[in-house]
mmCIF file with all atom_site columns, C-alpha atoms in Angstrom:
data_model
loop_
_atom_site.group_PDB
_atom_site.id
_atom_site.type_symbol
_atom_site.label_atom_id
_atom_site.label_alt_id
_atom_site.label_comp_id
_atom_site.label_asym_id
_atom_site.label_entity_id
_atom_site.label_seq_id
_atom_site.pdbx_PDB_ins_code
_atom_site.Cartn_x
_atom_site.Cartn_y
_atom_site.Cartn_z
_atom_site.occupancy
_atom_site.B_iso_or_equiv
_atom_site.pdbx_formal_charge
_atom_site.auth_seq_id
_atom_site.auth_comp_id
_atom_site.auth_asym_id
_atom_site.auth_atom_id
_atom_site.pdbx_PDB_model_num
ATOM 1   C CA . ALA K 1 1   ? 68.245 -0.438 -26.770 1.00 0.00 ? 10  ALA K CA 1
ATOM 2   C CA . GLN K 1 2   ? 66.769 1.799  -29.374 1.00 0.00 ? 11  GLN K CA 1
ATOM 3   C CA . THR K 1 3   ? 68.969 4.306  -31.143 1.00 0.00 ? 12  THR K CA 1
ATOM 4   C CA . VAL K 1 4   ? 68.183 7.163  -33.511 1.00 0.00 ? 13  VAL K CA 1
ATOM 5   C CA . THR K 1 5   ? 70.769 8.530  -35.931 1.00 0.00 ? 14  THR K CA 1
ATOM 6   C CA . GLN K 1 6   ? 70.703 11.783 -37.847 1.00 0.00 ? 15  GLN K CA 1
ATOM 7   C CA . SER K 1 7   ? 73.739 11.913 -40.086 1.00 0.00 ? 16  SER K CA 1
ATOM 8   C CA . GLN K 1 8   ? 73.315 15.502 -41.271 1.00 0.00 ? 17  GLN K CA 1
ATOM 9   C CA . PRO K 1 9   ? 74.300 17.958 -38.535 1.00 0.00 ? 18  PRO K CA 1
ATOM 10  C CA . GLU K 1 10  ? 73.523 20.914 -40.819 1.00 0.00 ? 19  GLU K CA 1
ATOM 11  C CA . MET K 1 11  ? 71.500 21.474 -43.959 1.00 0.00 ? 20  MET K CA 1
ATOM 12  C CA . SER K 1 12  ? 70.600 24.534 -45.933 1.00 0.00 ? 21  SER K CA 1
ATOM 13  C CA . VAL K 1 13  ? 68.010 25.194 -48.596 1.00 0.00 ? 22  VAL K CA 1
ATOM 14  C CA . GLN K 1 14  ? 66.901 28.103 -50.714 1.00 0.00 ? 23  GLN K CA 1
ATOM 15  C CA . GLU K 1 15  ? 63.578 29.616 -49.795 1.00 0.00 ? 24  GLU K CA 1
ATOM 16  C CA . ALA K 1 16  ? 60.714 27.959 -51.726 1.00 0.00 ? 25  ALA K CA 1
ATOM 17  C CA . GLU K 1 17  ? 62.806 24.890 -52.522 1.00 0.00 ? 26  GLU K CA 1
ATOM 18  C CA . THR K 1 18  ? 62.445 21.380 -51.136 1.00 0.00 ? 27  THR K CA 1
ATOM 19  C CA . VAL K 1 19  ? 64.759 19.768 -48.610 1.00 0.00 ? 28  VAL K CA 1
ATOM 20  C CA . THR K 1 20  ? 64.934 16.282 -47.130 1.00 0.00 ? 29  THR K CA 1
ATOM 21  C CA . LEU K 1 21  ? 66.300 15.519 -43.679 1.00 0.00 ? 30  LEU K CA 1
ATOM 22  C CA . SER K 1 22  ? 67.475 11.973 -42.985 1.00 0.00 ? 31  SER K CA 1
ATOM 23  C CA . CYS K 1 23  ? 66.917 9.774  -39.982 1.00 0.00 ? 32  CYS K CA 1
ATOM 24  C CA . THR K 1 24  ? 67.645 6.131  -39.326 1.00 0.00 ? 33  THR K CA 1
ATOM 25  C CA . TYR K 1 25  ? 66.834 4.139  -36.250 1.00 0.00 ? 34  TYR K CA 1
ATOM 26  C CA . ASP K 1 26  ? 67.449 0.773  -34.736 1.00 0.00 ? 35  ASP K CA 1
ATOM 27  C CA . THR K 1 27  ? 64.923 -1.263 -32.808 1.00 0.00 ? 36  THR K CA 1
ATOM 28  C CA . SER K 1 28  ? 63.871 -4.846 -32.321 1.00 0.00 ? 37  SER K CA 1
ATOM 29  C CA . GLU K 1 29  ? 60.243 -3.817 -31.840 1.00 0.00 ? 38  GLU K CA 1
ATOM 30  C CA . SER K 1 30  ? 57.730 -4.363 -34.623 1.00 0.00 ? 39  SER K CA 1
ATOM 31  C CA . ASP K 1 31  ? 55.413 -1.563 -33.597 1.00 0.00 ? 40  ASP K CA 1
ATOM 32  C CA . TYR K 1 32  ? 56.439 1.916  -32.555 1.00 0.00 ? 41  TYR K CA 1
ATOM 33  C CA . TYR K 1 33  ? 56.026 5.610  -33.275 1.00 0.00 ? 42  TYR K CA 1
ATOM 34  C CA . LEU K 1 34  ? 58.390 7.942  -35.062 1.00 0.00 ? 43  LEU K CA 1
ATOM 35  C CA . PHE K 1 35  ? 58.354 11.719 -34.782 1.00 0.00 ? 44  PHE K CA 1
ATOM 36  C CA . TRP K 1 36  ? 59.933 14.824 -36.170 1.00 0.00 ? 45  TRP K CA 1
ATOM 37  C CA . TYR K 1 37  ? 60.216 17.699 -33.725 1.00 0.00 ? 46  TYR K CA 1
ATOM 38  C CA . LYS K 1 38  ? 61.171 21.260 -34.622 1.00 0.00 ? 47  LYS K CA 1
ATOM 39  C CA . GLN K 1 39  ? 63.144 23.397 -32.190 1.00 0.00 ? 48  GLN K CA 1
ATOM 40  C CA . PRO K 1 40  ? 63.224 27.038 -33.316 1.00 0.00 ? 49  PRO K CA 1
ATOM 41  C CA . PRO K 1 41  ? 65.734 29.487 -31.847 1.00 0.00 ? 50  PRO K CA 1
ATOM 42  C CA . SER K 1 42  ? 63.286 30.160 -28.976 1.00 0.00 ? 51  SER K CA 1
ATOM 43  C CA . ARG K 1 43  ? 64.052 26.513 -28.063 1.00 0.00 ? 52  ARG K CA 1
ATOM 44  C CA . GLN K 1 44  ? 60.552 25.189 -27.404 1.00 0.00 ? 53  GLN K CA 1
ATOM 45  C CA . MET K 1 45  ? 60.195 21.914 -29.272 1.00 0.00 ? 54  MET K CA 1
ATOM 46  C CA . ILE K 1 46  ? 57.107 21.497 -31.398 1.00 0.00 ? 55  ILE K CA 1
ATOM 47  C CA . LEU K 1 47  ? 55.830 18.290 -32.937 1.00 0.00 ? 56  LEU K CA 1
ATOM 48  C CA . VAL K 1 48  ? 55.913 18.506 -36.728 1.00 0.00 ? 57  VAL K CA 1
ATOM 49  C CA . ILE K 1 49  ? 54.720 15.098 -37.778 1.00 0.00 ? 58  ILE K CA 1
ATOM 50  C CA . ARG K 1 50  ? 54.140 11.598 -36.421 1.00 0.00 ? 59  ARG K CA 1
ATOM 51  C CA . GLN K 1 51  ? 54.232 8.180  -38.079 1.00 0.00 ? 60  GLN K CA 1
ATOM 52  C CA . GLU K 1 52  ? 52.886 4.950  -36.657 1.00 0.00 ? 61  GLU K CA 1
ATOM 53  C CA . ALA K 1 53  ? 54.974 1.994  -37.750 1.00 0.00 ? 62  ALA K CA 1
ATOM 54  C CA . TYR K 1 54  ? 52.017 -0.267 -38.479 1.00 0.00 ? 63  TYR K CA 1
ATOM 55  C CA . LYS K 1 55  ? 50.673 2.225  -41.016 1.00 0.00 ? 64  LYS K CA 1
ATOM 56  C CA . GLN K 1 56  ? 52.145 1.811  -44.474 1.00 0.00 ? 65  GLN K CA 1
ATOM 57  C CA . GLN K 1 57  ? 50.945 5.186  -45.665 1.00 0.00 ? 66  GLN K CA 1
ATOM 58  C CA . ASN K 1 58  ? 53.424 7.994  -45.179 1.00 0.00 ? 67  ASN K CA 1
ATOM 59  C CA . ALA K 1 59  ? 52.233 10.791 -42.892 1.00 0.00 ? 68  ALA K CA 1
ATOM 60  C CA . THR K 1 60  ? 51.686 14.256 -44.336 1.00 0.00 ? 69  THR K CA 1
ATOM 61  C CA . GLU K 1 61  ? 51.064 17.588 -42.655 1.00 0.00 ? 70  GLU K CA 1
ATOM 62  C CA . ASN K 1 62  ? 50.714 20.421 -45.151 1.00 0.00 ? 71  ASN K CA 1
ATOM 63  C CA . ARG K 1 63  ? 54.222 21.126 -46.510 1.00 0.00 ? 72  ARG K CA 1
ATOM 64  C CA . PHE K 1 64  ? 55.779 18.410 -44.352 1.00 0.00 ? 73  PHE K CA 1
ATOM 65  C CA . SER K 1 65  ? 55.804 14.769 -45.344 1.00 0.00 ? 74  SER K CA 1
ATOM 66  C CA . VAL K 1 66  ? 57.790 11.712 -44.424 1.00 0.00 ? 75  VAL K CA 1
ATOM 67  C CA . ASN K 1 67  ? 59.283 8.805  -46.324 1.00 0.00 ? 76  ASN K CA 1
ATOM 68  C CA . PHE K 1 68  ? 58.978 5.859  -43.959 1.00 0.00 ? 77  PHE K CA 1
ATOM 69  C CA . GLN K 1 69  ? 60.887 2.765  -45.003 1.00 0.00 ? 78  GLN K CA 1
ATOM 70  C CA . LYS K 1 70  ? 60.277 0.208  -42.260 1.00 0.00 ? 79  LYS K CA 1
ATOM 71  C CA . ALA K 1 71  ? 62.523 -2.534 -43.620 1.00 0.00 ? 80  ALA K CA 1
ATOM 72  C CA . ALA K 1 72  ? 65.396 -0.090 -44.010 1.00 0.00 ? 81  ALA K CA 1
ATOM 73  C CA . LYS K 1 73  ? 64.566 1.564  -40.666 1.00 0.00 ? 82  LYS K CA 1
ATOM 74  C CA . SER K 1 74  ? 64.616 4.919  -42.342 1.00 0.00 ? 83  SER K CA 1
ATOM 75  C CA . PHE K 1 75  ? 62.381 7.900  -41.621 1.00 0.00 ? 84  PHE K CA 1
ATOM 76  C CA . SER K 1 76  ? 63.161 11.041 -43.614 1.00 0.00 ? 85  SER K CA 1
ATOM 77  C CA . LEU K 1 77  ? 61.368 14.381 -43.470 1.00 0.00 ? 86  LEU K CA 1
ATOM 78  C CA . LYS K 1 78  ? 60.631 16.332 -46.624 1.00 0.00 ? 87  LYS K CA 1
ATOM 79  C CA . ILE K 1 79  ? 59.862 20.025 -46.372 1.00 0.00 ? 88  ILE K CA 1
ATOM 80  C CA . SER K 1 80  ? 58.346 21.479 -49.527 1.00 0.00 ? 89  SER K CA 1
ATOM 81  C CA . ASP K 1 81  ? 58.222 25.164 -50.431 1.00 0.00 ? 90  ASP K CA 1
ATOM 82  C CA . SER K 1 82  ? 60.657 26.005 -47.623 1.00 0.00 ? 91  SER K CA 1
ATOM 83  C CA . GLN K 1 83  ? 59.901 29.180 -45.707 1.00 0.00 ? 92  GLN K CA 1
ATOM 84  C CA . LEU K 1 84  ? 62.072 31.377 -43.510 1.00 0.00 ? 93  LEU K CA 1
ATOM 85  C CA . GLY K 1 85  ? 60.070 30.229 -40.501 1.00 0.00 ? 94  GLY K CA 1
ATOM 86  C CA . ASP K 1 86  ? 61.202 26.661 -41.115 1.00 0.00 ? 95  ASP K CA 1
ATOM 87  C CA . ALA K 1 87  ? 64.698 27.545 -39.920 1.00 0.00 ? 96  ALA K CA 1
ATOM 88  C CA . ALA K 1 88  ? 65.261 25.485 -36.797 1.00 0.00 ? 97  ALA K CA 1
ATOM 89  C CA . MET K 1 89  ? 66.871 22.423 -35.337 1.00 0.00 ? 98  MET K CA 1
ATOM 90  C CA . TYR K 1 90  ? 64.967 19.303 -36.352 1.00 0.00 ? 99  TYR K CA 1
ATOM 91  C CA . PHE K 1 91  ? 64.999 16.210 -34.179 1.00 0.00 ? 100 PHE K CA 1
ATOM 92  C CA . CYS K 1 92  ? 63.932 12.751 -35.167 1.00 0.00 ? 101 CYS K CA 1
ATOM 93  C CA . ALA K 1 93  ? 62.543 10.723 -32.265 1.00 0.00 ? 102 ALA K CA 1
ATOM 94  C CA . TYR K 1 94  ? 61.351 7.206  -31.528 1.00 0.00 ? 103 TYR K CA 1
ATOM 95  C CA . ARG K 1 95  ? 58.952 5.823  -28.989 1.00 0.00 ? 104 ARG K CA 1
ATOM 96  C CA . PRO K 1 96  ? 57.642 2.283  -28.468 1.00 0.00 ? 105 PRO K CA 1
ATOM 97  C CA . VAL K 1 97  ? 53.936 1.609  -28.619 1.00 0.00 ? 106 VAL K CA 1
ATOM 98  C CA . GLU K 1 98  ? 52.591 2.492  -25.248 1.00 0.00 ? 107 GLU K CA 1
ATOM 99  C CA . SER K 1 99  ? 53.005 0.361  -22.217 1.00 0.00 ? 108 SER K CA 1
ATOM 100 C CA . PHE K 1 100 ? 53.254 1.747  -18.756 1.00 0.00 ? 109 PHE K CA 1
ATOM 101 C CA . GLY K 1 101 ? 56.748 2.769  -17.937 1.00 0.00 ? 110 GLY K CA 1
ATOM 102 C CA . ASN K 1 102 ? 57.835 2.967  -21.543 1.00 0.00 ? 111 ASN K CA 1
ATOM 103 C CA . GLU K 1 103 ? 56.708 6.361  -22.764 1.00 0.00 ? 112 GLU K CA 1
ATOM 104 C CA . LYS K 1 104 ? 60.069 8.027  -23.195 1.00 0.00 ? 113 LYS K CA 1
ATOM 105 C CA . LEU K 1 105 ? 61.170 9.596  -26.452 1.00 0.00 ? 114 LEU K CA 1
ATOM 106 C CA . THR K 1 106 ? 64.590 8.664  -27.817 1.00 0.00 ? 115 THR K CA 1
ATOM 107 C CA . PHE K 1 107 ? 66.013 11.514 -29.866 1.00 0.00 ? 116 PHE K CA 1
ATOM 108 C CA . GLY K 1 108 ? 68.595 11.811 -32.580 1.00 0.00 ? 117 GLY K CA 1
ATOM 109 C CA . THR K 1 109 ? 71.331 14.425 -32.446 1.00 0.00 ? 118 THR K CA 1
ATOM 110 C CA . GLY K 1 110 ? 69.421 16.856 -34.642 1.00 0.00 ? 119 GLY K CA 1
ATOM 111 C CA . THR K 1 111 ? 69.845 18.616 -37.955 1.00 0.00 ? 120 THR K CA 1
ATOM 112 C CA . ARG K 1 112 ? 70.147 22.376 -38.044 1.00 0.00 ? 121 ARG K CA 1
ATOM 113 C CA . LEU K 1 113 ? 68.231 23.687 -41.048 1.00 0.00 ? 122 LEU K CA 1
ATOM 114 C CA . THR K 1 114 ? 69.074 27.074 -42.504 1.00 0.00 ? 123 THR K CA 1
ATOM 115 C CA . ILE K 1 115 ? 66.797 28.754 -45.031 1.00 0.00 ? 124 ILE K CA 1
ATOM 116 C CA . ILE K 1 116 ? 68.570 30.964 -47.543 1.00 0.00 ? 125 ILE K CA 1
ATOM 117 C CA . PRO K 1 117 ? 66.453 33.926 -48.669 1.00 0.00 ? 126 PRO K CA 1
ATOM 118 C CA . GLU W 2 1   ? 46.254 27.370 -26.710 1.00 0.00 ? 13  GLU W CA 1
ATOM 119 C CA . PRO W 2 2   ? 47.474 25.749 -23.493 1.00 0.00 ? 14  PRO W CA 1
ATOM 120 C CA . GLU W 2 3   ? 51.232 25.518 -23.077 1.00 0.00 ? 15  GLU W CA 1
ATOM 121 C CA . VAL W 2 4   ? 53.723 23.945 -20.742 1.00 0.00 ? 16  VAL W CA 1
ATOM 122 C CA . THR W 2 5   ? 55.534 26.656 -18.807 1.00 0.00 ? 17  THR W CA 1
ATOM 123 C CA . GLN W 2 6   ? 58.842 26.488 -16.969 1.00 0.00 ? 18  GLN W CA 1
ATOM 124 C CA . THR W 2 7   ? 60.549 28.718 -14.436 1.00 0.00 ? 19  THR W CA 1
ATOM 125 C CA . PRO W 2 8   ? 63.103 30.090 -14.208 1.00 0.00 ? 20  PRO W CA 1
ATOM 126 C CA . SER W 2 9   ? 64.269 30.483 -17.780 1.00 0.00 ? 21  SER W CA 1
ATOM 127 C CA . HIS W 2 10  ? 67.885 30.609 -16.617 1.00 0.00 ? 22  HIS W CA 1
ATOM 128 C CA . GLN W 2 11  ? 69.359 29.452 -13.316 1.00 0.00 ? 23  GLN W CA 1
ATOM 129 C CA . VAL W 2 12  ? 72.949 29.948 -12.278 1.00 0.00 ? 24  VAL W CA 1
ATOM 130 C CA . THR W 2 13  ? 74.216 28.048 -9.249  1.00 0.00 ? 25  THR W CA 1
ATOM 131 C CA . GLN W 2 14  ? 77.409 27.065 -7.521  1.00 0.00 ? 26  GLN W CA 1
ATOM 132 C CA . MET W 2 15  ? 78.611 23.487 -7.617  1.00 0.00 ? 27  MET W CA 1
ATOM 133 C CA . GLY W 2 16  ? 77.228 21.536 -4.675  1.00 0.00 ? 28  GLY W CA 1
ATOM 134 C CA . GLN W 2 17  ? 74.119 23.668 -4.304  1.00 0.00 ? 29  GLN W CA 1
ATOM 135 C CA . GLU W 2 18  ? 70.589 22.383 -4.574  1.00 0.00 ? 30  GLU W CA 1
ATOM 136 C CA . VAL W 2 19  ? 68.359 23.614 -7.370  1.00 0.00 ? 31  VAL W CA 1
ATOM 137 C CA . ILE W 2 20  ? 64.674 23.175 -8.055  1.00 0.00 ? 32  ILE W CA 1
ATOM 138 C CA . LEU W 2 21  ? 63.369 23.567 -11.566 1.00 0.00 ? 33  LEU W CA 1
ATOM 139 C CA . ARG W 2 22  ? 59.675 24.193 -11.890 1.00 0.00 ? 34  ARG W CA 1
ATOM 140 C CA . CYS W 2 23  ? 57.180 23.250 -14.541 1.00 0.00 ? 35  CYS W CA 1
ATOM 141 C CA . VAL W 2 24  ? 53.468 23.785 -14.957 1.00 0.00 ? 36  VAL W CA 1
ATOM 142 C CA . PRO W 2 25  ? 52.149 21.085 -17.302 1.00 0.00 ? 37  PRO W CA 1
ATOM 143 C CA . ILE W 2 26  ? 49.015 21.495 -19.364 1.00 0.00 ? 38  ILE W CA 1
ATOM 144 C CA . SER W 2 27  ? 46.105 21.210 -16.956 1.00 0.00 ? 39  SER W CA 1
ATOM 145 C CA . ASN W 2 28  ? 44.350 18.062 -18.185 1.00 0.00 ? 40  ASN W CA 1
ATOM 146 C CA . HIS W 2 29  ? 47.560 16.129 -18.801 1.00 0.00 ? 41  HIS W CA 1
ATOM 147 C CA . LEU W 2 30  ? 48.340 13.091 -16.675 1.00 0.00 ? 42  LEU W CA 1
ATOM 148 C CA . TYR W 2 31  ? 51.878 12.169 -17.714 1.00 0.00 ? 43  TYR W CA 1
ATOM 149 C CA . PHE W 2 32  ? 54.887 14.345 -17.019 1.00 0.00 ? 44  PHE W CA 1
ATOM 150 C CA . TYR W 2 33  ? 58.474 14.151 -18.169 1.00 0.00 ? 45  TYR W CA 1
ATOM 151 C CA . TRP W 2 34  ? 61.856 15.744 -17.750 1.00 0.00 ? 46  TRP W CA 1
ATOM 152 C CA . TYR W 2 35  ? 64.483 15.735 -20.480 1.00 0.00 ? 47  TYR W CA 1
ATOM 153 C CA . ARG W 2 36  ? 67.805 17.486 -20.658 1.00 0.00 ? 48  ARG W CA 1
ATOM 154 C CA . GLN W 2 37  ? 70.024 18.729 -23.459 1.00 0.00 ? 49  GLN W CA 1
ATOM 155 C CA . ILE W 2 38  ? 73.673 19.396 -22.827 1.00 0.00 ? 50  ILE W CA 1
ATOM 156 C CA . LEU W 2 39  ? 74.898 22.111 -25.178 1.00 0.00 ? 51  LEU W CA 1
ATOM 157 C CA . GLY W 2 40  ? 75.526 20.681 -28.614 1.00 0.00 ? 52  GLY W CA 1
ATOM 158 C CA . GLN W 2 41  ? 74.274 17.224 -27.712 1.00 0.00 ? 53  GLN W CA 1
ATOM 159 C CA . LYS W 2 42  ? 71.048 15.316 -28.135 1.00 0.00 ? 54  LYS W CA 1
ATOM 160 C CA . VAL W 2 43  ? 67.985 15.631 -25.978 1.00 0.00 ? 55  VAL W CA 1
ATOM 161 C CA . GLU W 2 44  ? 68.086 12.911 -23.315 1.00 0.00 ? 56  GLU W CA 1
ATOM 162 C CA . PHE W 2 45  ? 65.250 11.436 -21.289 1.00 0.00 ? 57  PHE W CA 1
ATOM 163 C CA . LEU W 2 46  ? 65.532 11.742 -17.529 1.00 0.00 ? 58  LEU W CA 1
ATOM 164 C CA . VAL W 2 47  ? 62.267 10.605 -15.960 1.00 0.00 ? 59  VAL W CA 1
ATOM 165 C CA . SER W 2 48  ? 58.559 10.089 -16.508 1.00 0.00 ? 60  SER W CA 1
ATOM 166 C CA . PHE W 2 49  ? 55.923 10.507 -13.823 1.00 0.00 ? 61  PHE W CA 1
ATOM 167 C CA . TYR W 2 50  ? 52.339 9.333  -13.581 1.00 0.00 ? 62  TYR W CA 1
ATOM 168 C CA . ASN W 2 51  ? 49.842 9.051  -10.768 1.00 0.00 ? 63  ASN W CA 1
ATOM 169 C CA . ASN W 2 52  ? 52.290 10.517 -8.287  1.00 0.00 ? 64  ASN W CA 1
ATOM 170 C CA . GLU W 2 53  ? 55.031 8.053  -8.949  1.00 0.00 ? 65  GLU W CA 1
ATOM 171 C CA . ILE W 2 54  ? 57.979 7.608  -11.270 1.00 0.00 ? 66  ILE W CA 1
ATOM 172 C CA . SER W 2 55  ? 57.037 5.317  -14.154 1.00 0.00 ? 67  SER W CA 1
ATOM 173 C CA . GLU W 2 56  ? 60.434 5.236  -15.822 1.00 0.00 ? 68  GLU W CA 1
ATOM 174 C CA . LYS W 2 57  ? 63.844 6.760  -15.266 1.00 0.00 ? 69  LYS W CA 1
ATOM 175 C CA . SER W 2 58  ? 67.119 6.752  -17.129 1.00 0.00 ? 70  SER W CA 1
ATOM 176 C CA . GLU W 2 59  ? 70.564 5.936  -15.822 1.00 0.00 ? 71  GLU W CA 1
ATOM 177 C CA . ILE W 2 60  ? 71.224 9.667  -15.659 1.00 0.00 ? 72  ILE W CA 1
ATOM 178 C CA . PHE W 2 61  ? 68.499 10.042 -13.037 1.00 0.00 ? 73  PHE W CA 1
ATOM 179 C CA . ASP W 2 62  ? 70.529 8.962  -10.029 1.00 0.00 ? 74  ASP W CA 1
ATOM 180 C CA . ASP W 2 63  ? 70.023 9.627  -6.323  1.00 0.00 ? 75  ASP W CA 1
ATOM 181 C CA . GLN W 2 64  ? 70.909 13.295 -6.801  1.00 0.00 ? 76  GLN W CA 1
ATOM 182 C CA . PHE W 2 65  ? 67.698 13.818 -8.748  1.00 0.00 ? 77  PHE W CA 1
ATOM 183 C CA . SER W 2 66  ? 64.129 13.747 -7.549  1.00 0.00 ? 78  SER W CA 1
ATOM 184 C CA . VAL W 2 67  ? 60.753 14.783 -8.914  1.00 0.00 ? 79  VAL W CA 1
ATOM 185 C CA . GLU W 2 68  ? 57.622 15.883 -7.184  1.00 0.00 ? 80  GLU W CA 1
ATOM 186 C CA . ARG W 2 69  ? 54.154 17.094 -7.923  1.00 0.00 ? 81  ARG W CA 1
ATOM 187 C CA . PRO W 2 70  ? 53.648 19.191 -4.795  1.00 0.00 ? 82  PRO W CA 1
ATOM 188 C CA . ASP W 2 71  ? 50.194 20.444 -5.769  1.00 0.00 ? 83  ASP W CA 1
ATOM 189 C CA . GLY W 2 72  ? 47.692 20.108 -8.557  1.00 0.00 ? 84  GLY W CA 1
ATOM 190 C CA . SER W 2 73  ? 49.602 22.219 -11.022 1.00 0.00 ? 85  SER W CA 1
ATOM 191 C CA . ASN W 2 74  ? 53.372 22.159 -10.483 1.00 0.00 ? 86  ASN W CA 1
ATOM 192 C CA . PHE W 2 75  ? 55.876 19.474 -11.395 1.00 0.00 ? 87  PHE W CA 1
ATOM 193 C CA . THR W 2 76  ? 59.385 19.961 -10.064 1.00 0.00 ? 88  THR W CA 1
ATOM 194 C CA . LEU W 2 77  ? 62.830 18.543 -10.680 1.00 0.00 ? 89  LEU W CA 1
ATOM 195 C CA . LYS W 2 78  ? 65.285 18.806 -7.808  1.00 0.00 ? 90  LYS W CA 1
ATOM 196 C CA . ILE W 2 79  ? 69.005 18.305 -8.072  1.00 0.00 ? 91  ILE W CA 1
ATOM 197 C CA . ARG W 2 80  ? 70.372 17.942 -4.555  1.00 0.00 ? 92  ARG W CA 1
ATOM 198 C CA . SER W 2 81  ? 74.047 18.685 -5.081  1.00 0.00 ? 93  SER W CA 1
ATOM 199 C CA . THR W 2 82  ? 74.775 20.097 -8.504  1.00 0.00 ? 94  THR W CA 1
ATOM 200 C CA . LYS W 2 83  ? 77.839 19.125 -10.484 1.00 0.00 ? 95  LYS W CA 1
ATOM 201 C CA . LEU W 2 84  ? 79.500 20.956 -13.351 1.00 0.00 ? 96  LEU W CA 1
ATOM 202 C CA . GLU W 2 85  ? 78.231 18.297 -15.733 1.00 0.00 ? 97  GLU W CA 1
ATOM 203 C CA . ASP W 2 86  ? 74.629 19.075 -14.758 1.00 0.00 ? 98  ASP W CA 1
ATOM 204 C CA . SER W 2 87  ? 74.881 22.274 -16.796 1.00 0.00 ? 99  SER W CA 1
ATOM 205 C CA . ALA W 2 88  ? 72.294 21.819 -19.524 1.00 0.00 ? 100 ALA W CA 1
ATOM 206 C CA . MET W 2 89  ? 68.917 22.876 -20.809 1.00 0.00 ? 101 MET W CA 1
ATOM 207 C CA . TYR W 2 90  ? 66.182 21.066 -18.918 1.00 0.00 ? 102 TYR W CA 1
ATOM 208 C CA . PHE W 2 91  ? 62.878 20.519 -20.660 1.00 0.00 ? 103 PHE W CA 1
ATOM 209 C CA . CYS W 2 92  ? 59.615 19.577 -19.051 1.00 0.00 ? 104 CYS W CA 1
ATOM 210 C CA . ALA W 2 93  ? 56.939 17.862 -21.118 1.00 0.00 ? 105 ALA W CA 1
ATOM 211 C CA . SER W 2 94  ? 53.449 16.554 -20.538 1.00 0.00 ? 106 SER W CA 1
ATOM 212 C CA . SER W 2 95  ? 50.908 14.402 -22.308 1.00 0.00 ? 107 SER W CA 1
ATOM 213 C CA . VAL W 2 96  ? 47.297 13.438 -21.761 1.00 0.00 ? 108 VAL W CA 1
ATOM 214 C CA . GLN W 2 97  ? 48.089 9.759  -21.848 1.00 0.00 ? 109 GLN W CA 1
ATOM 215 C CA . GLY W 2 98  ? 51.352 7.877  -22.198 1.00 0.00 ? 110 GLY W CA 1
ATOM 216 C CA . TRP W 2 99  ? 50.808 7.263  -25.887 1.00 0.00 ? 111 TRP W CA 1
ATOM 217 C CA . ASP W 2 100 ? 49.788 10.824 -26.720 1.00 0.00 ? 112 ASP W CA 1
ATOM 218 C CA . GLU W 2 101 ? 51.878 13.653 -28.119 1.00 0.00 ? 113 GLU W CA 1
ATOM 219 C CA . GLN W 2 102 ? 54.279 15.110 -25.606 1.00 0.00 ? 114 GLN W CA 1
ATOM 220 C CA . PHE W 2 103 ? 54.121 18.887 -25.356 1.00 0.00 ? 115 PHE W CA 1
ATOM 221 C CA . PHE W 2 104 ? 57.359 20.546 -24.363 1.00 0.00 ? 116 PHE W CA 1
ATOM 222 C CA . GLY W 2 105 ? 58.031 23.631 -22.318 1.00 0.00 ? 117 GLY W CA 1
ATOM 223 C CA . PRO W 2 106 ? 60.556 26.307 -23.335 1.00 0.00 ? 118 PRO W CA 1
ATOM 224 C CA . GLY W 2 107 ? 63.232 24.918 -21.038 1.00 0.00 ? 119 GLY W CA 1
ATOM 225 C CA . THR W 2 108 ? 65.347 26.104 -18.142 1.00 0.00 ? 120 THR W CA 1
ATOM 226 C CA . ARG W 2 109 ? 69.003 26.717 -18.805 1.00 0.00 ? 121 ARG W CA 1
ATOM 227 C CA . LEU W 2 110 ? 70.974 25.547 -15.782 1.00 0.00 ? 122 LEU W CA 1
ATOM 228 C CA . THR W 2 111 ? 74.528 26.791 -15.427 1.00 0.00 ? 123 THR W CA 1
ATOM 229 C CA . VAL W 2 112 ? 76.648 25.251 -12.683 1.00 0.00 ? 124 VAL W CA 1
ATOM 230 C CA . LEU W 2 113 ? 79.789 27.203 -11.794 1.00 0.00 ? 125 LEU W CA 1
#
């Protein structure tokens, strides 16, 4: 069974600084997807960024980027130029490459990110 | 921008009662999901649904749970006889295809007394 581990229950960062959230996972699959979801206080989860395991290039979305280390099964999220609106719970998630009946997301326990003005 | 909606936002019920949580997925989406999050814990998968049948379910999704797409827009989760441990936030999600991004609703907080 796949597992996702987020070892940092809470993190804080000064506004405009950079912060990195850690995630490790365990799987026997060679191809899969990894995600970072953001859950603001309103509690609706929003996809921040997605990485496909077969792609060596790290995904980037504006101020958000990932450091994907497939051999180490590590998938960290870097937030640059942190803004107050980045304050949220961040979940790392895993999903196998699609096959019918195997679309579920497996989530980590989350990291609560606080932005210090 | 289209969104997944859920009603009610908060449901309080007595242990042993039946509850139905409702979701309206994004209109052109074909895959539907329910997840739950017990307070302070991780988000857990319950069930996925496609073409009017369950495609996958977790061990949490026992005989007390059922899902239905009663019409062209709603997707419901029914808990037949609620237990205290069913208290959680329940999230609905949908995607165009199974491999696509899953869009989440705002959740329904279920409190079982």
